[in-house]
Amino acid sequence: MTRPTDHVRVAVLGAGFAGLAAATHLDGAGVDVTVLEARDRVGGRVWSQRLETPFGSSVVERGAEFVLDGYDLFREIATSLGLRLVDSGMSYYVRELAEHPDITTDLVAEAGTRAARLARTMPAGSSVLDVLGRLGWLDVDPVLVEALRSRVEVSNAVDASEVAASALDHAASFEPLPSHRVDGGNQRLALGLAARLGDRVRLGQVVRAVVARDGGALVRTEDDEAWLDHVVVALPLSLVRDRDLVELPTTPARERALARLAQGHAAKLHLPLAATPATSAVLSVPCRFWTWTAVDATGGVAPVLNGFMGSTAALDRLEVATSGRRWARSAKALRADLTFADAEPLVSTWRDDPWARGAYASPSPSAVADELALLEEPIAGVHFAGEYAEPEHTGLMEGALRSGRRAAQRILAAVTDQN
Ligand code: FAD
């Protein structure tokens, strides 16, 4: 018996979570799908690696790490691949302020809840900075206001003036909810999905152009071109926005929506420890980075200090793009409670990564929900997916997976309609 999907050919551009979620869903429905990926690995901004420590090697995440509350599709896919999630033993949501020992995490949480409430009363177009300004007028301790600003700038990886006030609902969540990671590294999710597709995932394929035509689309790579029935563009925001990097079909409405997003910049730091620590999470308010120690798959706390820095200004201040040494010194000073091994810091930057050109997106103050909904709108046979395009989990692994799956569902609906 023939199925409507028989002989339907789809190319998925990008083997990050969005692309792989789209491709495996299409493959499961019988579509002839090929994934074109520029790098020599799958996973995109999810990249797990082994780091040597005095106690043996430990898996660290050079990109996305925390599997958070509400990651339903992530959990569904992990289960289907037989992957186990490990509780990190600390909470992504609660960070001590070592520089201000008198300010407890409860005080920060209280101020955060107040800020989120205030944000809901602010006029459209307000930024987090606007909300925090008002909070200052309400006699909230300036140290608390600055701590909230730091928290938002770290999490969104942009200045508070570039973040929509509504982000306070997510960024300023201070409930001590658990945070997880995939046993053996989050990249295993990408590797597991790619294994289902086998040699239909083609690495080292740099896409240069996509041309939409009624009834299909043309994809041009550096050394080939092909006509497809549908194409899923699952590339990062910075590449999608820059026509000099990849030529893509667009519309004025899509351009307006793309302009409503802020591109965040962030980096990660990993420092091996010479003594096993307890779990911890500590924010540096002035330097806009936080550090943590967490349980890994062994069931013990990994002998590694992890760090995440967000926003261009913070990265530039500590010259993270040229060397991680200043950041490592600053992190060691913040975490004087830990014993560090004599090892070079492992620093991962994403702004200078040619296939990411940034960390992740967040809605800017000018963002309008109806406009953002257009980011996934197909243009003829060309569909769009990625963390930037998903309204509820923008910037996150869960957003990338959901957006990818939705692109696949749209294609399947279009194919069924045609038959
Ligand atoms: P990508 O993963 O970027 O996939 C796009 C793919 O397209 C890449 O593989 C890229 O190589 C490929 N590509 C680019 N250009 C081309 C081209 N021209 N031709 C062919 N292929 C191309 N999320 C969380 O949920 N929790 C976290 O704790 C978290 N922490 C993070 C920390 C850092 C430092 C960073 C950078 C991100 C973090 N994220 C986190 C965000 C998460 O990594 C992303 O939301 C998600 O991985 C994006 O998936 P994607 O498929 O949309 O994009």
Short mmCIF file of C-alpha atoms and ligand atoms in Angstrom, two decimals:
data_model
loop_
_atom_site.label_atom_id
_atom_site.label_comp_id
_atom_site.label_asym_id
_atom_site.label_seq_id
_atom_site.Cartn_x
_atom_site.Cartn_y
_atom_site.Cartn_z
CA MET A 1 0.00 0.00 0.00
CA THR A 2 1.38 3.44 -0.86
CA ARG A 3 1.41 6.22 1.73
CA PRO A 4 0.97 9.95 0.97
CA THR A 5 4.55 10.45 2.20
CA ASP A 6 6.05 7.97 -0.29
CA HIS A 7 8.40 9.74 -2.72
CA VAL A 8 8.24 13.02 -0.74
CA ARG A 9 11.77 14.42 -0.51
CA VAL A 10 12.74 16.81 2.28
CA ALA A 11 16.07 18.40 3.19
CA VAL A 12 16.63 19.58 6.76
CA LEU A 13 19.35 22.20 7.14
CA GLY A 14 21.21 21.94 10.44
CA ALA A 15 21.71 18.92 12.72
CA GLY A 16 21.02 20.73 15.99
CA PHE A 17 18.08 19.70 18.18
CA ALA A 18 15.54 21.49 15.95
CA GLY A 19 16.80 19.89 12.72
CA LEU A 20 17.12 16.41 14.22
CA ALA A 21 13.68 16.58 15.84
CA ALA A 22 12.18 17.55 12.46
CA ALA A 23 14.11 14.94 10.50
CA THR A 24 13.37 11.98 12.80
CA HIS A 25 9.67 12.87 12.92
CA LEU A 26 9.52 12.99 9.12
CA ASP A 27 11.55 9.81 8.81
CA GLY A 28 9.15 8.05 11.17
CA ALA A 29 6.29 9.00 8.82
CA GLY A 30 8.06 7.51 5.80
CA VAL A 31 9.41 10.72 4.24
CA ASP A 32 12.70 10.56 2.33
CA VAL A 33 14.71 13.01 4.45
CA THR A 34 18.32 14.21 4.29
CA VAL A 35 20.01 16.38 6.92
CA LEU A 36 22.74 18.78 5.78
CA GLU A 37 25.08 19.90 8.56
CA ALA A 38 28.08 22.24 8.21
CA ARG A 39 30.03 20.90 11.20
CA ASP A 40 31.75 17.56 11.53
CA ARG A 41 29.45 16.63 14.42
CA VAL A 42 25.75 16.74 15.29
CA GLY A 43 24.18 18.62 18.23
CA GLY A 44 24.96 22.23 17.27
CA ARG A 45 24.94 24.26 20.47
CA VAL A 46 24.65 21.07 22.51
CA TRP A 47 28.22 19.80 22.78
CA SER A 48 29.35 17.40 25.51
CA GLN A 49 33.03 16.66 26.05
CA ARG A 50 35.30 14.86 28.49
CA LEU A 51 37.48 16.98 30.77
CA GLU A 52 40.44 15.50 32.62
CA THR A 53 40.46 16.01 36.39
CA PRO A 54 42.78 14.61 39.10
CA PHE A 55 40.04 12.01 39.75
CA GLY A 56 39.63 10.83 36.14
CA SER A 57 37.62 12.35 33.32
CA SER A 58 34.27 14.04 33.69
CA VAL A 59 31.70 14.93 31.00
CA VAL A 60 31.11 18.69 30.71
CA GLU A 61 28.66 20.66 28.58
CA ARG A 62 30.33 23.29 26.41
CA GLY A 63 26.88 24.51 25.36
CA ALA A 64 23.41 23.73 26.74
CA GLU A 65 23.37 22.05 30.12
CA PHE A 66 20.18 22.33 32.17
CA VAL A 67 17.08 20.28 31.46
CA LEU A 68 14.51 22.38 33.24
CA ASP A 69 10.94 22.29 34.42
CA GLY A 70 8.44 21.79 31.57
CA TYR A 71 10.89 20.10 29.15
CA ASP A 72 8.24 17.57 28.17
CA LEU A 73 9.38 16.85 24.62
CA PHE A 74 13.02 16.61 25.74
CA ARG A 75 12.00 14.00 28.31
CA GLU A 76 9.82 12.14 25.80
CA ILE A 77 12.66 11.90 23.27
CA ALA A 78 15.26 10.98 25.91
CA THR A 79 13.00 8.15 27.11
CA SER A 80 12.44 6.90 23.56
CA LEU A 81 16.22 6.75 23.10
CA GLY A 82 16.72 4.90 26.39
CA LEU A 83 18.61 7.85 27.90
CA ARG A 84 18.55 8.51 31.64
CA LEU A 85 18.32 11.98 33.15
CA VAL A 86 20.54 12.71 36.14
CA ASP A 87 19.43 15.13 38.86
CA SER A 88 22.22 17.69 39.24
CA GLY A 89 21.56 17.94 42.99
CA MET A 90 21.54 21.75 42.76
CA SER A 91 18.91 24.09 41.38
CA TYR A 92 19.46 26.20 38.28
CA TYR A 93 16.96 28.64 39.75
CA VAL A 94 18.64 29.45 43.09
CA ARG A 95 22.06 31.14 43.27
CA GLU A 96 23.94 32.41 46.32
CA LEU A 97 25.47 35.89 46.24
CA ALA A 98 28.96 35.26 47.64
CA GLU A 99 29.87 38.95 47.25
CA HIS A 100 26.89 39.94 49.43
CA PRO A 101 26.67 37.31 52.20
CA ASP A 102 24.00 39.36 54.02
CA ILE A 103 21.61 39.03 51.03
CA THR A 104 19.94 35.63 51.27
CA THR A 105 18.46 33.71 48.35
CA ASP A 106 15.03 34.24 49.99
CA LEU A 107 15.47 38.03 49.78
CA VAL A 108 16.42 37.76 46.10
CA ALA A 109 13.40 35.53 45.46
CA GLU A 110 11.09 38.01 47.16
CA ALA A 111 12.44 40.91 45.10
CA GLY A 112 12.21 38.77 41.94
CA THR A 113 8.56 37.94 42.61
CA ARG A 114 7.86 41.64 43.18
CA ALA A 115 9.63 42.55 39.94
CA ALA A 116 7.64 39.95 37.98
CA ARG A 117 4.38 41.32 39.44
CA LEU A 118 5.39 44.87 38.57
CA ALA A 119 6.35 43.80 35.03
CA ARG A 120 2.74 42.71 34.41
CA THR A 121 1.54 46.26 35.10
CA MET A 122 4.07 47.97 32.80
CA PRO A 123 3.09 49.39 29.40
CA ALA A 124 3.79 47.36 26.25
CA GLY A 125 7.34 47.85 25.02
CA SER A 126 8.84 47.97 28.55
CA SER A 127 12.20 46.34 29.20
CA VAL A 128 13.50 44.56 32.28
CA LEU A 129 15.61 47.66 32.90
CA ASP A 130 12.42 49.78 33.00
CA VAL A 131 10.90 47.42 35.59
CA LEU A 132 14.02 47.41 37.74
CA GLY A 133 14.12 51.20 37.60
CA ARG A 134 10.59 51.30 39.07
CA LEU A 135 11.56 48.71 41.67
CA GLY A 136 14.33 51.09 42.79
CA TRP A 137 11.71 53.82 43.38
CA LEU A 138 9.80 51.42 45.64
CA ASP A 139 12.65 51.45 48.14
CA VAL A 140 13.93 48.00 47.25
CA ASP A 141 17.58 47.64 48.36
CA PRO A 142 19.79 48.70 45.38
CA VAL A 143 21.95 45.61 45.93
CA LEU A 144 18.88 43.44 45.35
CA VAL A 145 17.93 45.40 42.24
CA GLU A 146 21.45 44.97 40.88
CA ALA A 147 21.39 41.25 41.74
CA LEU A 148 18.15 40.86 39.75
CA ARG A 149 19.62 42.77 36.84
CA SER A 150 22.69 40.56 36.89
CA ARG A 151 20.55 37.43 37.01
CA VAL A 152 18.47 38.52 34.01
CA GLU A 153 21.48 39.66 31.97
CA VAL A 154 23.30 36.40 32.65
CA SER A 155 20.28 34.21 31.79
CA ASN A 156 19.21 36.15 28.68
CA ALA A 157 22.81 36.88 27.68
CA VAL A 158 21.96 40.50 26.74
CA ASP A 159 21.71 43.84 28.53
CA ALA A 160 18.53 44.29 30.63
CA SER A 161 17.48 47.16 28.34
CA GLU A 162 17.22 44.64 25.46
CA VAL A 163 15.03 42.13 27.33
CA ALA A 164 11.22 42.30 27.32
CA ALA A 165 9.79 42.93 30.80
CA SER A 166 7.79 39.69 30.49
CA ALA A 167 11.07 37.73 30.73
CA LEU A 168 11.00 38.41 34.45
CA ASP A 169 8.36 35.71 34.72
CA HIS A 170 10.93 33.11 33.59
CA ALA A 171 14.35 34.57 34.37
CA ALA A 172 13.35 35.56 37.85
CA SER A 173 11.87 32.22 38.84
CA PHE A 174 13.48 31.41 42.18
CA GLU A 175 11.70 28.23 43.17
CA PRO A 176 14.28 25.57 44.02
CA LEU A 177 13.09 23.23 41.25
CA PRO A 178 15.41 20.38 40.27
CA SER A 179 17.60 20.62 37.17
CA HIS A 180 18.75 17.61 35.17
CA ARG A 181 21.24 16.53 32.51
CA VAL A 182 21.44 13.50 30.27
CA ASP A 183 23.58 10.74 31.77
CA GLY A 184 26.82 10.87 29.74
CA GLY A 185 26.06 14.30 28.24
CA ASN A 186 23.16 16.12 26.56
CA GLN A 187 24.73 15.61 23.14
CA ARG A 188 23.76 11.93 23.42
CA LEU A 189 20.22 13.02 22.57
CA ALA A 190 21.45 14.41 19.25
CA LEU A 191 23.66 11.38 18.63
CA GLY A 192 20.73 9.06 19.35
CA LEU A 193 18.43 10.89 16.92
CA ALA A 194 21.16 11.03 14.27
CA ALA A 195 21.77 7.28 14.66
CA ARG A 196 18.12 6.68 13.66
CA LEU A 197 18.79 8.56 10.42
CA GLY A 198 22.13 6.87 9.66
CA ASP A 199 23.88 8.05 6.51
CA ARG A 200 21.04 10.45 5.72
CA VAL A 201 22.81 12.88 8.07
CA ARG A 202 25.51 14.41 5.92
CA LEU A 203 28.23 16.26 7.84
CA GLY A 204 30.54 18.95 6.39
CA GLN A 205 27.75 20.29 4.12
CA VAL A 206 27.69 24.08 4.17
CA VAL A 207 24.37 25.42 2.87
CA ARG A 208 24.68 28.72 1.00
CA ALA A 209 21.20 29.30 -0.46
CA VAL A 210 17.59 28.16 -0.40
CA VAL A 211 15.19 29.25 -3.12
CA ALA A 212 11.43 28.77 -2.61
CA ARG A 213 9.28 27.78 -5.59
CA ASP A 214 5.65 26.70 -5.73
CA GLY A 215 5.73 22.98 -5.29
CA GLY A 216 9.21 22.84 -3.81
CA ALA A 217 12.53 24.44 -3.00
CA LEU A 218 16.10 24.46 -4.26
CA VAL A 219 18.98 23.97 -1.80
CA ARG A 220 22.47 25.03 -2.80
CA THR A 221 25.48 23.84 -0.77
CA GLU A 222 29.10 24.82 -1.40
CA ASP A 223 29.48 22.05 -3.99
CA ASP A 224 26.04 20.79 -4.97
CA GLU A 225 22.40 21.72 -5.49
CA ALA A 226 19.13 19.79 -5.34
CA TRP A 227 15.36 20.26 -5.76
CA LEU A 228 13.23 19.08 -2.86
CA ASP A 229 9.50 18.96 -2.12
CA HIS A 230 10.06 20.72 1.23
CA VAL A 231 13.00 22.19 3.13
CA VAL A 232 13.32 22.79 6.89
CA VAL A 233 15.71 25.63 7.69
CA ALA A 234 16.89 24.79 11.23
CA LEU A 235 19.80 27.23 11.40
CA PRO A 236 20.61 29.66 14.25
CA LEU A 237 19.16 33.18 14.36
CA SER A 238 22.37 35.00 13.41
CA LEU A 239 22.74 32.93 10.25
CA VAL A 240 19.08 33.25 9.35
CA ARG A 241 19.22 37.03 9.74
CA ASP A 242 22.33 37.56 7.61
CA ARG A 243 21.63 37.09 3.89
CA ASP A 244 25.38 37.29 3.13
CA LEU A 245 25.87 34.04 5.06
CA VAL A 246 22.88 32.08 3.78
CA GLU A 247 20.49 33.31 1.09
CA LEU A 248 16.96 32.50 2.28
CA PRO A 249 13.45 33.40 1.17
CA THR A 250 11.77 35.97 3.39
CA THR A 251 8.81 38.34 3.65
CA PRO A 252 8.48 41.82 5.19
CA ALA A 253 6.46 40.31 8.08
CA ARG A 254 9.16 37.72 8.74
CA GLU A 255 11.87 40.41 8.71
CA ARG A 256 9.89 42.47 11.23
CA ALA A 257 9.53 39.44 13.50
CA LEU A 258 13.24 38.58 13.23
CA ALA A 259 14.08 42.16 14.22
CA ARG A 260 12.04 41.73 17.42
CA LEU A 261 14.54 39.21 18.79
CA ALA A 262 17.71 39.99 20.70
CA GLN A 263 20.73 37.80 19.97
CA GLY A 264 22.34 36.78 23.26
CA HIS A 265 26.06 36.16 23.68
CA ALA A 266 27.40 33.79 26.32
CA ALA A 267 30.38 31.59 27.19
CA LYS A 268 31.08 28.62 29.43
CA LEU A 269 34.02 27.90 31.72
CA HIS A 270 35.21 24.60 33.16
CA LEU A 271 37.89 24.29 35.81
CA PRO A 272 39.00 20.91 37.23
CA LEU A 273 39.05 20.72 41.03
CA ALA A 274 41.65 19.03 43.26
CA ALA A 275 39.13 18.10 45.95
CA THR A 276 35.58 16.84 45.61
CA PRO A 277 33.16 19.70 46.35
CA ALA A 278 29.57 19.81 47.63
CA THR A 279 26.88 20.94 45.17
CA SER A 280 26.66 24.73 44.86
CA ALA A 281 25.42 27.65 42.74
CA VAL A 282 26.98 31.11 43.15
CA LEU A 283 26.38 34.27 41.10
CA SER A 284 28.94 37.04 40.62
CA VAL A 285 26.70 40.12 40.51
CA PRO A 286 29.21 42.62 39.01
CA CYS A 287 30.89 40.23 36.57
CA ARG A 288 27.66 38.75 35.18
CA PHE A 289 28.60 35.09 35.53
CA TRP A 290 27.54 32.26 37.78
CA THR A 291 29.33 29.11 38.84
CA TRP A 292 28.14 25.74 40.05
CA THR A 293 29.20 22.27 41.09
CA ALA A 294 26.80 19.44 40.40
CA VAL A 295 26.16 15.71 40.69
CA ASP A 296 26.99 13.70 37.56
CA ALA A 297 26.13 10.20 36.36
CA THR A 298 28.45 8.61 38.94
CA GLY A 299 26.02 9.78 41.64
CA GLY A 300 28.76 11.91 43.24
CA VAL A 301 29.57 15.60 42.77
CA ALA A 302 31.85 16.03 39.75
CA PRO A 303 35.27 17.57 40.57
CA VAL A 304 34.64 20.44 38.14
CA LEU A 305 33.66 24.06 38.62
CA ASN A 306 31.27 25.07 35.81
CA GLY A 307 30.72 28.68 34.84
CA PHE A 308 28.36 30.57 32.53
CA MET A 309 28.78 34.22 31.57
CA GLY A 310 26.12 36.19 29.73
CA SER A 311 25.99 39.48 27.77
CA THR A 312 28.44 41.09 25.38
CA ALA A 313 29.53 43.70 27.92
CA ALA A 314 30.48 41.01 30.45
CA LEU A 315 32.40 38.95 27.89
CA ASP A 316 34.28 42.02 26.69
CA ARG A 317 35.08 43.20 30.22
CA LEU A 318 36.96 40.00 31.03
CA GLU A 319 38.29 39.63 27.44
CA VAL A 320 36.82 36.15 27.23
CA ALA A 321 37.16 36.05 23.44
CA THR A 322 40.96 36.22 23.59
CA SER A 323 41.68 34.10 26.66
CA GLY A 324 39.81 32.55 29.55
CA ARG A 325 42.54 33.40 32.05
CA ARG A 326 40.95 36.56 33.49
CA TRP A 327 37.61 34.84 33.84
CA ALA A 328 39.27 31.85 35.50
CA ARG A 329 41.03 34.16 37.99
CA SER A 330 37.77 35.92 38.75
CA ALA A 331 35.91 32.60 39.18
CA LYS A 332 38.62 31.27 41.51
CA ALA A 333 38.37 34.44 43.61
CA LEU A 334 34.57 34.10 43.77
CA ARG A 335 34.86 30.43 44.73
CA ALA A 336 37.59 30.66 47.37
CA ASP A 337 35.72 27.79 49.08
CA LEU A 338 37.01 25.34 46.42
CA THR A 339 40.44 23.74 45.80
CA PHE A 340 41.43 24.06 42.16
CA ALA A 341 43.64 21.64 40.24
CA ASP A 342 46.66 23.04 38.43
CA ALA A 343 45.08 23.01 34.95
CA GLU A 344 44.28 25.40 32.11
CA PRO A 345 40.66 26.63 32.03
CA LEU A 346 38.42 25.19 29.31
CA VAL A 347 36.52 28.14 27.84
CA SER A 348 33.81 27.80 25.17
CA THR A 349 32.73 30.91 23.32
CA TRP A 350 29.88 30.93 20.80
CA ARG A 351 29.95 34.45 19.34
CA ASP A 352 33.00 33.52 17.23
CA ASP A 353 31.66 30.08 16.26
CA PRO A 354 30.93 30.41 12.52
CA TRP A 355 27.94 28.02 12.70
CA ALA A 356 26.28 29.65 15.73
CA ARG A 357 27.45 33.30 15.85
CA GLY A 358 25.85 33.73 19.24
CA ALA A 359 24.36 31.83 22.17
CA TYR A 360 20.57 32.08 21.89
CA ALA A 361 17.70 34.48 21.30
CA SER A 362 15.22 36.24 23.54
CA PRO A 363 12.25 38.50 22.74
CA SER A 364 13.21 42.18 22.86
CA PRO A 365 10.97 44.80 24.54
CA SER A 366 9.35 45.60 21.17
CA ALA A 367 8.33 41.96 20.63
CA VAL A 368 4.66 41.37 19.86
CA ALA A 369 3.35 37.80 20.32
CA ASP A 370 1.35 37.78 17.05
CA GLU A 371 4.40 38.86 15.09
CA LEU A 372 6.70 36.31 16.74
CA ALA A 373 4.21 33.60 15.77
CA LEU A 374 5.16 34.34 12.14
CA LEU A 375 8.71 33.08 12.66
CA GLU A 376 7.65 29.51 11.90
CA GLU A 377 5.38 30.50 8.98
CA PRO A 378 6.52 28.59 5.85
CA ILE A 379 7.27 30.37 2.58
CA ALA A 380 6.09 28.02 -0.20
CA GLY A 381 7.97 24.75 0.51
CA VAL A 382 10.45 26.37 2.93
CA HIS A 383 9.79 25.82 6.66
CA PHE A 384 11.62 27.40 9.61
CA ALA A 385 12.56 25.90 12.98
CA GLY A 386 14.96 26.63 15.82
CA GLU A 387 15.15 27.86 19.39
CA TYR A 388 14.59 31.45 18.23
CA ALA A 389 11.29 30.60 16.53
CA GLU A 390 9.51 28.94 19.47
CA PRO A 391 7.42 31.35 21.55
CA GLU A 392 7.15 29.50 24.86
CA HIS A 393 10.67 28.10 25.29
CA THR A 394 12.60 30.66 23.25
CA GLY A 395 16.37 30.18 23.49
CA LEU A 396 16.18 26.71 25.03
CA MET A 397 16.74 23.09 23.99
CA GLU A 398 13.06 22.38 24.58
CA GLY A 399 12.15 25.25 22.24
CA ALA A 400 14.41 23.88 19.51
CA LEU A 401 12.90 20.39 19.77
CA ARG A 402 9.30 21.65 19.79
CA SER A 403 9.90 23.97 16.88
CA GLY A 404 11.55 21.19 14.86
CA ARG A 405 8.75 18.76 15.51
CA ARG A 406 6.14 21.38 14.54
CA ALA A 407 7.91 22.02 11.21
CA ALA A 408 7.73 18.28 10.49
CA GLN A 409 4.04 18.17 11.43
CA ARG A 410 3.33 21.09 9.08
CA ILE A 411 5.01 19.26 6.21
CA LEU A 412 3.09 16.07 6.92
CA ALA A 413 -0.17 18.05 7.02
CA ALA A 414 0.68 19.71 3.67
CA VAL A 415 1.55 16.36 2.08
CA THR A 416 -1.67 14.77 3.34
CA ASP A 417 -3.71 17.74 2.06
CA GLN A 418 -2.19 17.34 -1.40
CA ASN A 419 -3.23 13.69 -1.65
P1 FAD B 1 21.77 24.73 16.76
O1 FAD B 1 21.95 23.79 17.87
O2 FAD B 1 22.61 25.87 16.65
O3 FAD B 1 21.65 23.92 15.41
C1 FAD B 1 21.79 24.55 14.17
C2 FAD B 1 22.73 23.70 13.32
O4 FAD B 1 22.88 24.33 12.04
C3 FAD B 1 24.13 23.60 13.91
O5 FAD B 1 24.49 22.24 14.05
C4 FAD B 1 25.01 24.34 12.91
O6 FAD B 1 26.30 23.79 12.81
C5 FAD B 1 24.23 24.16 11.62
N1 FAD B 1 24.55 25.17 10.60
C6 FAD B 1 24.77 26.49 10.78
N2 FAD B 1 25.00 27.09 9.59
C7 FAD B 1 24.90 26.13 8.65
C8 FAD B 1 25.02 26.13 7.23
N3 FAD B 1 25.25 27.24 6.53
N4 FAD B 1 24.88 24.96 6.57
C9 FAD B 1 24.62 23.79 7.26
N5 FAD B 1 24.51 23.74 8.60
C10 FAD B 1 24.64 24.89 9.29
N6 FAD B 1 19.40 25.58 26.52
C11 FAD B 1 18.80 24.93 27.55
O7 FAD B 1 17.69 24.43 27.41
N7 FAD B 1 19.45 24.81 28.76
C12 FAD B 1 20.69 25.33 28.98
O8 FAD B 1 21.25 25.18 30.08
C13 FAD B 1 21.31 26.04 27.92
N8 FAD B 1 22.54 26.58 28.09
C14 FAD B 1 23.20 27.11 27.01
C15 FAD B 1 24.51 27.54 27.16
C16 FAD B 1 25.22 28.05 26.08
C17 FAD B 1 26.61 28.54 26.25
C18 FAD B 1 24.58 28.10 24.82
C19 FAD B 1 25.34 28.62 23.63
C20 FAD B 1 23.29 27.67 24.65
C21 FAD B 1 22.57 27.18 25.74
N9 FAD B 1 21.25 26.73 25.62
C22 FAD B 1 20.62 26.13 26.68
C23 FAD B 1 20.51 26.91 24.36
C24 FAD B 1 20.50 25.65 23.47
O9 FAD B 1 21.80 25.24 23.23
C25 FAD B 1 19.82 26.01 22.15
O10 FAD B 1 18.56 26.58 22.39
C26 FAD B 1 19.59 24.81 21.23
O11 FAD B 1 20.64 23.88 21.30
C27 FAD B 1 19.42 25.34 19.81
O12 FAD B 1 19.15 24.29 18.91
P2 FAD B 1 18.87 24.63 17.38
O13 FAD B 1 18.69 23.35 16.70
O14 FAD B 1 17.84 25.67 17.27
O15 FAD B 1 20.23 25.34 16.88
#
